[in-house]
Short mmCIF file of C-alpha atoms and ligand atoms in Angstrom, two decimals:
data_model
loop_
_atom_site.label_atom_id
_atom_site.label_comp_id
_atom_site.label_asym_id
_atom_site.label_seq_id
_atom_site.Cartn_x
_atom_site.Cartn_y
_atom_site.Cartn_z
CA MET A 1 140.35 125.54 95.65
CA ASN A 2 140.09 122.21 97.39
CA ALA A 3 137.34 122.68 99.95
CA SER A 4 135.03 119.74 100.67
CA VAL A 5 132.12 122.12 101.24
CA ILE A 6 131.15 125.10 99.13
CA THR A 7 128.88 127.91 100.25
CA GLU A 8 126.30 129.16 97.78
CA THR A 9 124.42 132.41 97.83
CA LEU A 10 121.12 132.02 96.03
CA SER A 11 118.46 134.43 94.81
CA THR A 12 115.32 132.40 94.30
CA PRO A 13 112.28 133.77 92.43
CA VAL A 14 108.96 133.39 94.27
CA LEU A 15 106.49 131.88 91.84
CA ASP A 16 103.22 132.34 93.69
CA ARG A 17 101.41 132.34 97.04
CA TYR A 18 98.78 129.74 98.04
CA ASP A 19 96.53 129.09 101.01
CA VAL A 20 97.69 125.46 101.01
CA ILE A 21 100.64 123.77 99.32
CA VAL A 22 100.84 120.00 99.30
CA ALA A 23 104.32 118.51 98.86
CA GLY A 24 104.09 115.04 97.26
CA GLY A 25 101.23 113.81 95.12
CA GLY A 26 100.93 110.18 96.26
CA ALA A 27 97.98 108.41 97.87
CA SER A 28 97.89 110.92 100.70
CA GLY A 29 98.98 114.09 98.91
CA LEU A 30 96.56 113.75 96.00
CA ILE A 31 93.61 113.36 98.34
CA ALA A 32 94.91 116.14 100.62
CA ALA A 33 95.11 118.58 97.72
CA VAL A 34 91.62 117.74 96.46
CA ALA A 35 90.24 117.97 100.01
CA ALA A 36 91.86 121.36 100.66
CA ALA A 37 90.58 122.74 97.35
CA ARG A 38 87.06 121.41 97.94
CA SER A 39 87.20 123.03 101.38
CA GLY A 40 87.68 126.44 99.77
CA ALA A 41 91.46 126.88 99.71
CA ARG A 42 93.64 127.94 96.80
CA VAL A 43 95.94 124.93 96.47
CA ALA A 44 99.20 123.91 94.77
CA LEU A 45 100.39 120.30 94.58
CA VAL A 46 104.11 119.74 93.94
CA GLU A 47 105.31 116.31 92.80
CA ARG A 48 108.75 115.13 91.63
CA ALA A 49 107.40 112.42 89.27
CA GLY A 50 105.70 112.97 85.94
CA CYS A 51 102.38 111.73 87.30
CA LEU A 52 100.29 111.77 90.46
CA GLY A 53 99.49 108.64 92.48
CA GLY A 54 102.87 108.04 94.16
CA THR A 55 103.69 104.46 95.06
CA ALA A 56 100.50 103.32 93.29
CA THR A 57 101.66 104.68 89.93
CA SER A 58 105.39 105.52 89.90
CA GLY A 59 106.00 102.53 92.20
CA MET A 60 103.43 100.35 90.35
CA VAL A 61 102.02 98.96 93.62
CA ALA A 62 98.73 98.20 91.93
CA GLN A 63 96.29 97.48 94.74
CA TYR A 64 94.77 99.68 97.39
CA ILE A 65 94.46 97.96 100.73
CA GLY A 66 93.52 99.40 104.10
CA LEU A 67 90.01 100.28 102.97
CA PHE A 68 88.27 97.41 104.80
CA ASN A 69 88.67 95.74 108.16
CA GLY A 70 86.78 92.48 107.59
CA THR A 71 83.60 93.70 105.93
CA VAL A 72 83.67 97.12 107.63
CA ARG A 73 84.67 99.97 105.33
CA CYS A 74 87.13 102.38 106.99
CA VAL A 75 87.61 104.87 104.16
CA GLY A 76 84.86 107.16 102.92
CA GLY A 77 84.95 110.58 101.31
CA ILE A 78 87.44 111.46 98.58
CA GLY A 79 89.55 108.29 98.97
CA PHE A 80 86.57 106.02 98.37
CA GLU A 81 85.44 108.30 95.53
CA LEU A 82 88.85 107.72 93.88
CA THR A 83 88.19 103.97 93.79
CA ARG A 84 84.73 104.57 92.24
CA ARG A 85 86.25 106.77 89.56
CA ILE A 86 89.04 104.32 88.74
CA GLU A 87 86.46 101.56 88.33
CA ALA A 88 84.20 103.79 86.19
CA ALA A 89 87.20 104.62 83.98
CA GLY A 90 87.83 100.90 83.36
CA GLY A 91 90.91 100.84 85.59
CA SER A 92 89.63 98.15 87.97
CA ASP A 93 87.10 95.35 88.20
CA GLY A 94 86.32 96.43 91.77
CA PHE A 95 86.96 95.08 95.24
CA ARG A 96 88.10 91.50 95.70
CA ARG A 97 88.65 89.00 98.49
CA TYR A 98 92.38 88.46 98.25
CA THR A 99 94.90 86.41 100.18
CA LEU A 100 97.92 88.56 100.87
CA ALA A 101 101.33 86.80 100.71
CA GLU A 102 99.49 83.56 100.00
CA ALA A 103 102.65 81.48 99.52
CA SER A 104 104.17 82.74 102.78
CA ALA A 105 103.94 81.01 106.18
CA ASN A 106 101.20 83.29 107.51
CA PRO A 107 98.98 84.78 104.81
CA VAL A 108 95.89 86.88 105.60
CA THR A 109 92.73 87.25 103.59
CA ILE A 110 91.64 90.84 103.07
CA THR A 111 89.56 92.99 100.72
CA ASN A 112 91.76 94.69 98.13
CA PHE A 113 91.17 97.00 95.19
CA PRO A 114 93.49 95.98 92.34
CA PHE A 115 93.90 98.39 89.43
CA ASN A 116 95.74 99.28 86.28
CA PRO A 117 98.15 102.01 87.45
CA GLU A 118 98.10 103.71 84.04
CA VAL A 119 94.39 104.48 84.48
CA VAL A 120 95.03 105.77 88.01
CA LYS A 121 97.41 108.39 86.56
CA ILE A 122 94.62 109.71 84.33
CA VAL A 123 91.93 109.69 87.04
CA ALA A 124 94.30 111.45 89.47
CA ASP A 125 94.86 114.22 86.88
CA ASP A 126 91.09 114.54 86.42
CA MET A 127 90.33 114.80 90.13
CA ALA A 128 93.04 117.40 90.78
CA ARG A 129 92.01 119.49 87.75
CA GLU A 130 88.29 119.38 88.57
CA ALA A 131 89.02 120.51 92.15
CA GLY A 132 90.99 123.48 90.79
CA VAL A 133 94.36 122.36 92.19
CA ASP A 134 97.45 123.88 90.52
CA VAL A 135 99.63 120.83 89.87
CA LEU A 136 103.37 121.13 89.33
CA LEU A 137 104.97 117.87 88.17
CA HIS A 138 108.66 117.10 87.59
CA SER A 139 109.35 119.36 90.56
CA ARG A 140 111.45 118.16 93.47
CA VAL A 141 110.80 119.83 96.79
CA VAL A 142 114.19 120.65 98.27
CA GLY A 143 113.33 122.39 101.50
CA PRO A 144 111.02 124.60 103.50
CA LEU A 145 110.72 128.35 103.37
CA LEU A 146 110.97 129.35 107.03
CA GLU A 147 109.87 132.66 108.51
CA ASP A 148 109.94 133.30 112.25
CA GLY A 149 110.25 129.58 112.92
CA ARG A 150 107.10 128.92 110.92
CA VAL A 151 106.87 127.03 107.63
CA ALA A 152 105.85 129.70 105.13
CA GLY A 153 106.25 127.75 101.90
CA LEU A 154 108.72 125.56 100.08
CA LEU A 155 111.66 125.59 97.71
CA LEU A 156 111.58 123.41 94.64
CA GLU A 157 113.79 122.63 91.68
CA ASN A 158 112.66 121.69 88.22
CA VAL A 159 113.71 122.22 84.63
CA SER A 160 113.03 125.96 85.06
CA GLY A 161 115.54 126.17 87.92
CA ARG A 162 115.07 126.82 91.63
CA ARG A 163 111.83 128.46 92.71
CA ALA A 164 109.92 129.27 95.90
CA LEU A 165 106.19 129.00 96.61
CA ARG A 166 104.60 130.69 99.60
CA SER A 167 101.88 129.04 101.68
CA ARG A 168 99.72 129.81 104.66
CA MET A 169 99.69 126.07 105.43
CA LEU A 170 101.88 123.31 104.07
CA VAL A 171 100.97 119.62 103.90
CA ASP A 172 104.02 117.34 103.87
CA ALA A 173 102.89 114.25 101.97
CA THR A 174 106.32 113.20 100.69
CA GLY A 175 106.37 109.95 102.69
CA ASP A 176 109.92 110.87 103.80
CA ALA A 177 108.85 113.96 105.79
CA VAL A 178 111.14 115.97 103.50
CA ILE A 179 109.87 119.40 104.57
CA ALA A 180 109.13 118.53 108.19
CA ALA A 181 112.64 117.13 108.82
CA ALA A 182 114.34 120.15 107.24
CA ALA A 183 112.07 122.52 109.17
CA GLY A 184 113.25 121.12 112.49
CA VAL A 185 110.34 118.82 113.31
CA PRO A 186 111.69 115.97 115.48
CA TYR A 187 111.59 112.61 113.74
CA VAL A 188 112.76 109.01 114.04
CA GLY A 189 113.86 106.44 111.49
CA GLU A 190 117.43 107.43 110.67
CA GLU A 191 119.11 105.99 113.78
CA PRO A 192 122.22 103.90 112.92
CA GLU A 193 120.91 100.99 115.02
CA LEU A 194 117.90 100.79 112.67
CA ARG A 195 120.16 100.21 109.69
CA ASP A 196 119.63 96.49 109.48
CA LYS A 197 116.10 96.50 110.87
CA ARG A 198 114.44 98.59 108.19
CA GLN A 199 111.93 96.79 106.02
CA PRO A 200 113.25 95.78 102.60
CA LEU A 201 112.49 97.69 99.40
CA THR A 202 110.71 96.17 96.41
CA LEU A 203 111.06 97.02 92.73
CA VAL A 204 107.72 96.09 91.15
CA PHE A 205 107.42 94.68 87.63
CA ARG A 206 104.58 93.85 85.29
CA MET A 207 104.14 90.61 83.35
CA SER A 208 101.68 90.57 80.44
CA ASN A 209 99.95 87.63 78.81
CA VAL A 210 99.49 85.80 82.10
CA ASP A 211 96.68 83.32 82.70
CA VAL A 212 95.90 84.75 86.12
CA ARG A 213 92.93 82.43 86.68
CA ALA A 214 95.12 79.36 86.11
CA PHE A 215 97.56 80.65 88.73
CA ARG A 216 94.84 81.49 91.26
CA ALA A 217 93.43 77.96 90.92
CA ILE A 218 96.65 76.37 92.22
CA PRO A 219 96.23 75.14 95.82
CA ARG A 220 98.05 77.23 98.43
CA GLU A 221 100.35 74.37 99.50
CA GLN A 222 101.56 74.01 95.91
CA LYS A 223 102.18 77.76 95.64
CA ARG A 224 104.21 77.62 98.84
CA ALA A 225 106.22 74.65 97.54
CA ILE A 226 106.98 76.54 94.30
CA ALA A 227 108.02 79.64 96.26
CA LEU A 228 110.32 77.68 98.59
CA ASP A 229 111.84 75.88 95.61
CA GLY A 230 112.51 79.23 93.91
CA LEU A 231 114.13 80.54 97.08
CA GLN A 232 116.33 77.48 97.43
CA ARG A 233 117.49 77.82 93.84
CA GLY A 234 118.29 81.48 94.46
CA GLN A 235 115.84 82.61 91.79
CA LEU A 236 113.20 84.15 94.06
CA ALA A 237 113.86 86.88 96.61
CA TRP A 238 111.23 86.09 99.26
CA GLU A 239 108.73 83.42 100.16
CA SER A 240 105.81 84.84 98.28
CA LEU A 241 104.50 84.80 94.74
CA SER A 242 102.74 88.05 95.43
CA PHE A 243 101.11 89.89 92.52
CA CYS A 244 98.14 92.14 91.75
CA SER A 245 96.06 91.43 88.68
CA THR A 246 94.78 94.03 86.24
CA PRO A 247 91.18 94.23 84.92
CA GLY A 248 90.33 91.17 82.84
CA ASP A 249 93.04 89.18 84.67
CA THR A 250 95.56 89.45 81.83
CA ASP A 251 98.55 90.93 83.62
CA ALA A 252 100.35 90.21 86.88
CA ILE A 253 101.95 93.17 88.62
CA CYS A 254 104.57 91.41 90.70
CA LEU A 255 105.83 92.44 94.14
CA MET A 256 108.48 89.71 94.17
CA SER A 257 111.81 91.50 94.46
CA ARG A 258 113.21 92.25 97.91
CA ILE A 259 116.19 94.52 98.50
CA HIS A 260 117.76 94.53 101.95
CA GLY A 261 120.08 96.79 103.91
CA ILE A 262 119.28 99.99 102.04
CA ASP A 263 118.99 103.43 103.59
CA ALA A 264 116.42 104.95 101.24
CA LEU A 265 117.47 108.44 102.37
CA ASP A 266 120.94 107.96 100.86
CA GLY A 267 121.21 108.76 97.16
CA ALA A 268 123.94 106.22 96.40
CA GLU A 269 122.14 103.41 98.24
CA LEU A 270 118.87 104.20 96.51
CA THR A 271 120.67 103.95 93.18
CA ARG A 272 122.01 100.53 94.20
CA ALA A 273 118.48 99.46 95.20
CA GLU A 274 117.20 100.11 91.67
CA GLN A 275 120.10 98.16 90.17
CA VAL A 276 119.79 95.21 92.58
CA GLY A 277 116.02 95.18 91.98
CA ARG A 278 116.54 94.88 88.22
CA GLN A 279 119.08 92.08 88.72
CA GLN A 280 116.52 90.22 90.82
CA ILE A 281 113.85 90.70 88.15
CA LYS A 282 116.29 89.24 85.62
CA THR A 283 116.23 85.94 87.53
CA ILE A 284 112.62 85.99 88.73
CA VAL A 285 111.13 86.35 85.24
CA PRO A 286 112.56 83.08 83.81
CA PHE A 287 111.66 81.30 87.06
CA LEU A 288 108.03 82.36 86.65
CA ARG A 289 107.92 81.32 82.99
CA GLU A 290 109.48 77.93 83.61
CA ASN A 291 107.92 76.93 86.92
CA VAL A 292 104.69 78.72 87.63
CA PRO A 293 101.40 77.64 86.01
CA GLY A 294 99.76 80.58 84.26
CA PHE A 295 103.07 82.32 83.45
CA GLU A 296 104.24 80.01 80.64
CA GLN A 297 103.57 82.53 77.84
CA SER A 298 104.12 85.68 79.86
CA VAL A 299 106.38 88.56 78.88
CA LEU A 300 108.03 91.30 80.93
CA ALA A 301 105.94 94.36 80.11
CA GLY A 302 107.30 96.98 82.50
CA ILE A 303 109.38 97.83 85.53
CA ALA A 304 108.27 100.52 87.97
CA GLU A 305 109.83 103.91 87.39
CA ARG A 306 110.94 103.96 91.03
CA VAL A 307 111.73 101.34 93.70
CA GLY A 308 109.07 100.99 96.43
CA ILE A 309 110.14 102.20 99.89
CA ARG A 310 108.34 100.90 102.97
CA GLU A 311 110.16 102.72 105.74
CA THR A 312 112.14 105.92 106.25
CA ARG A 313 111.32 108.82 108.60
CA ARG A 314 108.35 109.21 110.92
CA ILE A 315 107.76 112.50 112.68
CA VAL A 316 107.42 112.73 116.43
CA GLY A 317 104.07 114.44 116.66
CA ARG A 318 101.84 115.59 119.48
CA TYR A 319 100.78 111.95 119.86
CA THR A 320 102.47 108.71 118.72
CA LEU A 321 100.19 105.87 117.66
CA THR A 322 101.11 102.47 119.13
CA THR A 323 100.21 98.85 118.44
CA GLU A 324 98.48 98.80 121.84
CA ASP A 325 96.20 101.63 120.66
CA ILE A 326 95.39 99.63 117.54
CA VAL A 327 94.77 96.30 119.25
CA GLY A 328 92.95 97.85 122.21
CA GLY A 329 90.69 99.94 119.99
CA LYS A 330 91.66 103.19 121.76
CA ARG A 331 89.17 105.99 121.15
CA PHE A 332 90.46 109.53 120.57
CA ALA A 333 88.45 112.74 120.99
CA ASP A 334 90.41 114.11 118.00
CA ALA A 335 90.06 111.01 115.77
CA ILE A 336 90.08 112.12 112.13
CA ALA A 337 90.85 108.96 110.17
CA LEU A 338 90.53 105.20 110.45
CA GLY A 339 93.03 102.45 109.91
CA ALA A 340 91.94 99.00 108.80
CA GLY A 341 95.13 96.98 108.71
CA PRO A 342 96.58 94.52 108.04
CA MET A 343 99.57 94.90 110.34
CA ASP A 344 102.35 94.23 107.87
CA LEU A 345 106.07 94.20 108.69
CA HIS A 346 108.42 92.68 106.14
CA GLU A 347 111.32 90.86 107.72
CA ALA A 348 114.59 92.79 107.50
CA GLY A 349 117.35 90.64 106.05
CA GLY A 350 115.05 87.61 105.72
CA THR A 351 112.42 86.11 103.47
CA GLY A 352 109.27 86.30 105.63
CA VAL A 353 106.59 88.80 106.58
CA ASP A 354 104.75 89.41 109.85
CA LEU A 355 101.11 89.80 108.82
CA TRP A 356 97.98 89.94 110.98
CA MET A 357 94.66 91.70 111.02
CA PRO A 358 93.72 94.09 113.86
CA PRO A 359 90.45 93.06 115.51
CA ALA A 360 88.51 96.18 114.41
CA PRO A 361 88.93 99.52 112.62
CA PHE A 362 91.31 101.72 114.61
CA GLU A 363 91.19 105.45 115.16
CA ILE A 364 94.03 107.82 114.27
CA PRO A 365 94.03 111.18 116.04
CA LEU A 366 94.84 114.55 114.48
CA ALA A 367 97.70 114.84 117.00
CA CYS A 368 99.66 112.19 115.00
CA LEU A 369 99.71 114.61 112.02
CA LEU A 370 100.69 117.73 113.95
CA PRO A 371 104.35 118.30 114.80
CA GLU A 372 105.51 119.65 118.12
CA ARG A 373 106.90 123.18 118.01
CA VAL A 374 106.91 123.96 114.28
CA GLU A 375 103.82 125.78 112.97
CA GLY A 376 102.42 126.11 109.47
CA ILE A 377 102.79 122.42 108.59
CA VAL A 378 100.79 119.21 108.86
CA VAL A 379 102.27 115.81 107.97
CA THR A 380 100.30 113.00 106.37
CA GLY A 381 100.78 109.51 104.89
CA ARG A 382 103.61 107.14 105.67
CA ALA A 383 105.50 109.64 107.85
CA ILE A 384 102.87 110.33 110.53
CA SER A 385 103.75 109.93 114.19
CA ALA A 386 103.54 106.21 114.95
CA THR A 387 105.84 103.52 116.30
CA ARG A 388 107.53 101.28 113.69
CA GLU A 389 105.11 98.47 114.46
CA ALA A 390 102.00 100.68 114.39
CA ASN A 391 103.23 102.22 111.15
CA GLY A 392 103.20 98.69 109.69
CA GLY A 393 99.40 98.84 109.96
CA ALA A 394 98.89 102.51 109.13
CA ARG A 395 101.01 102.85 105.99
CA HIS A 396 98.62 101.25 103.48
CA MET A 397 97.27 103.46 100.75
CA GLY A 398 93.64 103.32 101.96
CA THR A 399 94.76 104.74 105.31
CA ALA A 400 97.08 107.24 103.59
CA MET A 401 94.07 108.51 101.65
CA CYS A 402 91.83 109.14 104.67
CA LEU A 403 94.76 110.73 106.51
CA GLY A 404 95.26 112.92 103.43
CA HIS A 405 91.61 113.90 103.41
CA ALA A 406 91.91 115.03 107.04
CA ALA A 407 95.26 116.80 106.48
CA GLY A 408 93.94 118.72 103.46
CA ALA A 409 90.73 119.79 105.18
CA TYR A 410 92.68 120.77 108.31
CA ALA A 411 95.16 122.82 106.26
CA ALA A 412 92.30 124.63 104.50
CA LEU A 413 90.76 125.56 107.86
CA ALA A 414 94.11 126.48 109.42
CA ALA A 415 94.96 128.72 106.46
CA THR A 416 92.30 131.15 107.60
CA GLN A 417 92.24 130.61 111.39
CA GLU A 418 94.84 129.66 114.01
CA ASN A 419 94.34 126.23 115.59
CA PRO A 420 90.92 125.36 114.14
CA ALA A 421 88.73 123.41 116.56
CA VAL A 422 88.84 119.68 115.97
CA ASP A 423 85.03 119.51 116.13
CA LYS A 424 84.85 121.88 113.20
CA LEU A 425 87.30 119.72 111.25
CA ARG A 426 85.37 116.52 112.02
CA GLN A 427 82.15 118.25 110.96
CA LEU A 428 83.76 119.33 107.67
CA LEU A 429 85.16 115.84 107.04
CA ARG A 430 81.83 114.18 107.72
CA SER A 431 80.10 116.64 105.37
CA GLN A 432 82.55 115.40 102.70
CA GLY A 433 81.65 111.75 103.35
CA ALA A 434 84.70 110.85 105.45
CA LEU A 435 84.57 108.25 108.24
CA VAL A 436 86.32 109.86 111.19
CA SER A 437 85.62 107.49 114.07
CA ALA A 438 85.26 103.75 114.59
CA ALA A 439 81.66 104.40 115.65
CA ASP A 440 80.99 106.08 112.26
CA ALA A 441 82.35 103.06 110.39
CA LEU A 442 80.61 100.45 112.52
CA ALA A 443 77.25 102.27 112.40
CA ALA A 444 77.42 102.48 108.59
CA ALA A 445 78.90 99.00 108.06
CA ASP A 446 75.82 97.51 106.34
CA GLU A 447 75.20 100.55 104.19
CA ASN A 448 78.91 100.78 103.25
CA ALA A 449 79.41 97.10 102.45
CA VAL A 450 80.62 96.30 98.93
CA GLU A 451 80.52 93.19 96.88
CA ALA A 452 84.03 91.72 96.86
CA ARG A 453 84.53 88.96 94.30
CA PRO A 454 87.13 86.24 94.81
CA ALA A 455 90.56 87.21 93.46
C1 FAD B 501 106.78 97.53 97.79
C2 FAD B 501 105.59 98.07 98.52
C3 FAD B 501 104.42 97.37 98.51
C4 FAD B 501 103.30 97.90 99.12
N1 FAD B 501 102.11 97.24 99.03
C5 FAD B 501 100.98 97.89 99.31
C6 FAD B 501 99.74 97.38 98.89
O1 FAD B 501 99.66 96.30 98.32
N2 FAD B 501 98.63 98.14 99.12
C7 FAD B 501 98.69 99.32 99.81
O2 FAD B 501 97.64 99.93 100.01
N3 FAD B 501 99.86 99.81 100.26
C8 FAD B 501 101.01 99.14 99.99
N4 FAD B 501 102.21 99.67 100.34
C9 FAD B 501 102.28 100.86 101.22
C10 FAD B 501 101.95 102.13 100.48
O3 FAD B 501 102.19 102.05 99.11
C11 FAD B 501 102.64 103.37 101.03
O4 FAD B 501 102.87 103.29 102.39
C12 FAD B 501 101.73 104.56 100.69
O5 FAD B 501 101.83 104.78 99.29
C13 FAD B 501 102.04 105.76 101.49
O6 FAD B 501 101.34 106.86 100.94
P1 FAD B 501 102.03 108.28 100.87
O7 FAD B 501 101.10 109.18 100.16
O8 FAD B 501 102.53 108.62 102.21
O9 FAD B 501 103.35 108.00 100.00
P2 FAD B 501 103.51 107.78 98.45
O10 FAD B 501 102.34 107.12 97.84
O11 FAD B 501 104.82 107.10 98.29
O12 FAD B 501 103.59 109.26 97.88
C14 FAD B 501 104.65 110.14 98.19
C15 FAD B 501 104.78 111.09 97.01
O13 FAD B 501 105.66 112.14 97.33
C16 FAD B 501 106.52 112.37 96.25
N5 FAD B 501 107.75 112.94 96.76
C17 FAD B 501 108.62 112.41 97.65
N6 FAD B 501 109.63 113.25 97.86
C18 FAD B 501 109.40 114.35 97.10
C19 FAD B 501 110.09 115.55 96.91
N7 FAD B 501 111.24 115.83 97.52
N8 FAD B 501 109.57 116.45 96.04
C20 FAD B 501 108.40 116.21 95.39
N9 FAD B 501 107.71 115.07 95.54
C21 FAD B 501 108.20 114.15 96.40
C22 FAD B 501 106.74 110.98 95.66
O14 FAD B 501 107.19 111.04 94.32
C23 FAD B 501 105.34 110.40 95.79
O15 FAD B 501 104.54 110.68 94.67
C24 FAD B 501 103.37 99.14 99.78
C25 FAD B 501 104.58 99.84 99.81
C26 FAD B 501 105.68 99.33 99.19
C27 FAD B 501 106.94 100.13 99.17
#
């Protein structure tokens, strides 16, 4: 036998049936699962990693942004509650005023929420358990279960083998639209001409024993000079000394690697990305120790379990969000979540980043989460229907959380009734503390303000 393709016939045990199944337990999926369960659904959450939290934990991207536009809070409900619980658990010192990509040519000052990702893993477990969500970790979702053209569940593989789970509604929160793409939902992001335009990947690493305050005290011009020197010597990968600090300012969680030209939907290329990322870390670490005030005594304490991916697929939904919508403050009758920005596109093949703040909180309509044609599925997080540029402002974890809240609540409603009215969804979301329109956020701006200390 020498065939290049083999045909398998599989008999797959069905494990269980749920009202709502959430595929992917990252920023969006975790909140979606909790929201669906709190809205009365029986919920399963399937995640390939050994923890929940997604890019925040497995990817070690240790700061939530996208929660504030200026001083206006754009995320309420379960996403904001997550930040309160992380802080209460000692996983964060709270919100801070932080200059993003400070050593780059065009930094922006925002409000961030830096955290210790290890604590986020524990809080995420707590929130899912308390909501009554059935969590299945170490389980890779491999495809949809399709019945009459409708998504009726998913197929997964884990150490037990291949299994199926049935759902009335499925939330695709994988970031890569894994289920949606396989179910026939139209999507963009894999076109060959995009190959060299995709944003770079970053393998995050953690340095312990850092004097973070000494580093923060360095004037910006000096930081930029250090970064450009590191680039010229070939020891840094991009023009930023970007890191998030942990509570007590002892550790720096560094977003300093930059891996270009990778198709993150190709297994071999993704493998190469991890290896290139580690090679970059091998040269960045001594550069930090030898040249950057505050890092003299630092040690490499960890490398993220998985490389961070900024860009893969985006579904083509019933509406596609554009930069013009964001800048023009377009209002939507079916607005269900708010973006805050910043607009953030990392230069493909280069060392810069295009960063700017939208003028006000922007509305995201339910139609961006709902695919054309295929029923039984709602998509949330990084893969919603948006142009590449708009996605650069809508992919932050704060926004992913409020999208997840809406997706989970919608799925819970849709599990018991066809096409639930958007007014009913907005009512449910508001009753759970969510901010669903720019008017909501602006009206509550004073009440929702938080104290944000300097970074
Ligand atoms: C390097 C980098 C830096 C960033 N910096 C910031 C920042 O500072 N602050 C910020 O707020 N945002 C930042 N972002 C953006 C942000 O992290 C993501 O856009 C955001 O996490 C998207 O949320 P999500 O829930 O869609 O995806 P994720 O958080 O990535 O979650 C997706 C989850 O789905 C799981 N999954 C995927 N496929 C499968 C499968 N087949 N089976 C089972 N599970 C699966 C994954 O394991 C993961 O847990 C950054 C992103 C990157 C890559």
